[in-house]
XYZ file of N, CA, C and O in Angstrom:
336
model
N -8.840 -4.901 -12.842
C -7.977 -3.466 -12.575
C -8.416 -2.509 -12.044
O -10.282 -1.977 -12.183
N -7.936 -1.638 -10.370
C -8.705 -0.603 -9.796
C -8.928 0.363 -11.170
O -7.566 0.684 -11.894
N -10.070 0.862 -10.836
C -10.791 2.055 -11.686
C -9.763 3.527 -11.076
O -9.369 3.484 -10.060
N -9.648 4.871 -11.757
C -9.194 6.358 -11.120
C -9.572 6.186 -10.214
O -9.541 7.042 -8.860
N -11.037 6.524 -10.508
C -11.875 7.048 -9.650
C -11.951 6.099 -8.094
O -11.961 6.491 -7.708
N -12.258 4.517 -8.555
C -12.083 3.734 -7.125
C -10.525 3.664 -6.281
O -10.995 4.261 -5.559
N -9.621 4.311 -6.659
C -8.208 4.452 -6.540
C -8.375 5.422 -5.469
O -8.158 5.992 -4.273
N -8.843 6.576 -6.372
C -9.440 8.540 -5.567
C -10.303 8.151 -4.441
O -9.539 8.660 -3.706
N -11.260 7.483 -4.497
C -12.069 7.105 -2.847
C -11.073 6.153 -2.126
O -11.371 6.867 -0.778
N -10.454 5.400 -2.897
C -10.202 4.553 -1.459
C -8.502 5.133 -0.859
O -8.090 5.224 0.078
N -7.940 6.698 -1.857
C -7.325 7.334 -1.221
C -7.151 8.173 0.454
O -6.838 8.299 0.630
N -9.052 8.603 -0.258
C -9.242 9.377 0.387
C -10.212 8.863 1.512
O -11.046 10.093 2.745
N -10.551 7.543 1.987
C -10.944 6.938 2.664
C -9.751 7.185 3.745
O -8.944 7.002 3.560
N -10.723 6.461 4.574
C -9.700 5.683 6.177
C -8.786 4.881 6.303
O -9.400 4.013 5.424
N -8.022 4.705 6.578
C -7.820 3.359 6.639
C -8.735 2.309 7.387
O -9.238 2.463 8.441
N -8.400 1.237 6.649
C -9.137 -0.642 6.951
C -8.171 -1.719 6.906
O -7.181 -1.060 6.575
N -9.132 -2.365 6.367
C -8.967 -3.517 6.681
C -7.734 -3.662 5.056
O -7.187 -4.339 4.700
N -8.607 -2.903 4.267
C -7.973 -2.745 2.918
C -7.327 -2.373 2.679
O -6.576 -2.098 1.505
N -6.940 -0.186 3.011
C -6.148 0.284 2.710
C -5.130 0.647 3.857
O -5.606 0.870 5.213
N -4.028 1.381 3.902
C -2.756 1.280 4.674
C -2.036 1.952 3.773
O -2.053 2.263 2.574
N -1.163 3.580 5.103
C -0.505 4.492 4.094
C 0.622 5.051 4.841
O 0.229 4.391 6.191
N 0.789 4.491 4.124
C 2.136 5.341 4.515
C 3.233 6.491 3.895
O 3.512 6.529 2.735
N 3.807 7.433 4.914
C 5.271 8.412 4.396
C 5.946 7.999 4.115
O 7.259 8.211 2.332
N 6.404 6.800 4.461
C 8.110 6.474 4.938
C 8.550 5.375 3.276
O 6.690 4.720 2.749
N 9.064 5.974 2.795
C 9.711 4.862 1.029
C 10.826 3.513 2.098
O 10.887 2.729 1.007
N 11.644 3.216 3.095
C 11.961 2.880 3.738
C 11.716 1.520 4.648
O 12.304 0.771 5.076
N 10.112 1.836 4.754
C 10.077 1.160 6.417
C 9.363 -0.185 6.213
O 8.271 -0.450 5.627
N 10.005 -0.841 5.505
C 10.767 -2.365 4.623
C 9.543 -3.449 5.614
O 8.434 -4.393 5.423
N 9.200 -3.247 7.472
C 8.844 -4.332 7.952
C 7.173 -3.803 7.817
O 6.471 -3.974 7.664
N 7.058 -2.494 7.961
C 5.366 -1.955 7.386
C 4.835 -2.843 6.491
O 3.612 -2.902 6.507
N 5.314 -2.673 5.199
C 5.425 -2.727 4.225
C 5.049 -4.212 4.490
O 3.964 -4.377 3.403
N 5.529 -5.327 4.397
C 5.874 -6.469 5.249
C 4.454 -7.047 5.886
O 3.567 -8.270 5.504
N 4.439 -6.213 6.446
C 3.352 -6.552 7.957
C 1.562 -5.807 6.940
O 0.620 -6.391 7.181
N 1.837 -4.550 6.281
C 0.382 -4.896 5.474
C -0.210 -5.746 4.446
O -0.388 -6.112 4.243
N 1.339 -6.571 3.607
C 1.530 -7.509 2.987
C 0.472 -8.446 3.276
O -0.668 -8.800 2.934
N 0.731 -8.832 4.366
C 0.318 -9.795 5.122
C -1.083 -10.025 5.736
O -1.753 -10.914 5.573
N -1.243 -8.972 6.071
C -2.666 -7.994 6.508
C -3.302 -8.875 5.330
O -4.456 -9.343 5.152
N -3.468 -7.827 4.405
C -3.755 -8.070 2.987
C -4.234 -9.735 2.365
O -5.326 -10.071 2.043
N -2.845 -10.379 2.731
C -2.956 -11.746 2.243
C -4.380 -12.711 2.857
O -4.404 -13.837 2.721
N -3.815 -12.510 4.290
C -4.591 -13.287 5.207
C -6.411 -12.854 5.612
O -7.265 -13.377 5.401
N -6.935 -11.623 4.416
C -8.388 -11.413 4.319
C -9.203 -11.314 5.439
O -9.712 -12.237 5.607
N -9.113 -11.304 6.927
C -9.571 -11.765 8.260
C -11.259 -11.957 8.032
O -11.506 -12.318 8.181
N -11.673 -10.753 7.306
C -12.509 -10.511 6.836
C -13.796 -11.504 5.818
O -14.728 -11.149 5.494
N -12.932 -12.195 5.500
C -12.727 -12.701 3.727
C -14.092 -11.934 2.769
O -14.784 -12.466 2.266
N -13.421 -10.978 3.210
C -13.742 -10.263 1.959
C -13.920 -10.644 0.259
O -13.968 -9.999 -0.670
N -12.727 -10.779 -0.318
C -12.138 -11.418 -1.463
C -11.348 -10.305 -1.783
O -11.667 -10.405 -3.592
N -11.488 -9.157 -1.471
C -11.164 -7.787 -2.563
C -9.578 -7.805 -1.839
O -9.353 -7.992 -0.847
N -8.508 -7.413 -2.641
C -7.502 -6.959 -3.001
C -6.738 -5.426 -2.017
O -8.184 -5.197 -1.579
N -6.415 -5.675 -0.996
C -5.966 -4.858 -0.312
C -4.740 -3.304 -0.790
O -4.145 -3.737 -2.048
N -4.830 -2.679 -0.567
C -3.735 -1.260 -1.568
C -2.967 -0.519 -0.307
O -3.598 -0.290 1.117
N -1.551 -0.555 -0.472
C -0.844 0.124 0.524
C -0.805 1.494 -0.395
O 0.033 1.271 -1.648
N -1.036 2.198 -0.061
C -0.251 3.647 -0.799
C 0.848 4.022 0.249
O 1.141 4.583 1.317
N 1.922 3.879 -0.369
C 3.904 4.291 -0.391
C 4.075 5.876 -0.228
O 3.703 6.314 -1.965
N 4.405 6.643 0.693
C 4.014 7.921 0.165
C 3.258 9.145 0.184
O 2.594 9.824 -0.232
N 2.129 8.335 0.805
C 0.930 9.395 1.013
C 0.539 9.483 2.507
O 1.193 8.494 3.657
N 0.238 10.480 3.556
C 0.501 10.852 4.805
C -1.180 9.972 4.696
O -2.237 10.140 4.455
N -1.458 10.180 7.017
C -2.734 10.216 7.483
C -3.997 10.111 6.384
O -4.755 9.888 6.469
N -3.493 11.719 5.654
C -5.110 12.317 5.126
C -4.906 11.622 3.879
O -6.388 12.439 2.769
N -4.108 10.707 3.465
C -4.597 10.418 2.213
C -4.620 11.530 0.332
O -3.790 11.853 -0.256
N -3.329 12.375 1.158
C -2.420 13.409 0.543
C -1.623 12.900 0.141
O -0.095 11.936 0.834
N -0.765 13.352 -1.114
C 0.376 12.736 -1.689
C 1.461 13.589 -1.109
O 1.253 14.679 -1.047
N 3.290 12.680 -0.752
C 3.569 13.790 0.223
C 5.488 13.720 -1.490
O 6.094 14.302 -0.544
N 5.149 13.882 -2.480
C 5.763 14.331 -3.021
C 6.955 13.785 -3.647
O 7.880 13.420 -3.994
N 6.673 12.389 -3.576
C 7.616 11.340 -3.651
C 7.339 10.938 -5.501
O 6.849 10.747 -6.221
N 9.216 10.619 -5.306
C 9.300 10.654 -6.941
C 9.339 9.452 -6.996
O 10.248 8.041 -6.223
N 9.119 8.506 -8.143
C 8.699 6.926 -8.449
C 9.473 6.433 -9.948
O 9.081 6.762 -10.490
N 10.046 6.310 -9.155
C 11.867 6.238 -10.509
C 11.614 4.219 -9.861
O 10.514 4.324 -8.872
N 12.929 4.107 -11.092
C 12.478 2.517 -11.795
C 12.924 2.087 -10.558
O 13.150 0.558 -10.028
N 14.148 2.523 -9.487
C 15.170 1.912 -8.243
C 14.121 1.927 -7.309
O 14.417 1.093 -6.152
N 13.469 2.421 -6.901
C 12.297 2.797 -5.756
C 11.694 1.332 -6.642
O 11.431 0.815 -5.438
N 10.349 0.961 -6.858
C 9.852 -0.158 -7.736
C 10.282 -1.488 -7.586
O 9.997 -2.238 -7.273
N 11.546 -0.814 -7.804
C 12.181 -2.513 -8.205
C 12.226 -2.869 -6.539
O 12.441 -4.248 -6.158
N 12.895 -1.691 -5.958
C 12.840 -2.166 -3.832
C 11.696 -2.149 -3.819
O 11.582 -3.720 -3.245
N 10.879 -1.802 -3.969
C 9.283 -2.071 -3.678
C 8.705 -3.778 -3.981
O 8.273 -5.016 -3.392
N 8.909 -4.091 -5.305
C 9.099 -5.233 -6.226
C 9.727 -6.379 -5.219
O 9.173 -7.650 -5.088
N 11.174 -6.408 -4.752
C 12.180 -7.439 -4.375
C 11.234 -7.122 -3.101
O 11.490 -8.609 -2.531
N 9.773 -6.996 -2.120
C 9.631 -7.377 -0.646
C 9.046 -8.217 -1.121
O 8.896 -9.391 -0.360
N 8.445 -8.850 -1.954
C 7.548 -10.386 -2.754
C 8.955 -11.528 -2.379
O 8.256 -12.070 -1.811
N 10.263 -11.725 -2.753
C 11.130 -12.177 -2.621
C 11.965 -12.550 -1.513
O 13.063 -13.111 -1.860
N 11.921 -11.704 -0.807
C 13.606 -11.044 0.310
C 13.573 -12.508 1.042
O 13.765 -12.560 1.943
N 11.989 -12.622 1.547
C 12.582 -14.014 2.463
C 11.906 -13.325 3.904
O 11.389 -14.161 5.038
N 10.981 -12.432 3.480
C 10.608 -12.107 5.145
C 9.338 -11.956 5.035
O 8.297 -12.272 6.082
N 8.162 -12.247 3.993
C 6.995 -12.255 3.759
C 7.148 -14.227 3.625
O 7.501 -14.500 2.123
N 6.441 -14.428 4.759
C 5.937 -16.162 4.287
C 4.533 -17.240 3.921
O 3.788 -16.187 4.428
């Protein structure tokens, strides 16, 4: 499991093959593309990827509220048939 310190470092770093950021909470295409890219692990690093939703390009949170409805919407991406 990732520690708070590791998470803060990833959030402050630039976007890489392991880190993607988006302010959007509705761009399911972008979420799916990021998940597929993380799953492909092109550099074969064996490390997980992180999709920061509700975060700007500089790594600052945009004030999004993490509601149960929003979390359920994100969880449904894995089984909606768009990621194979």
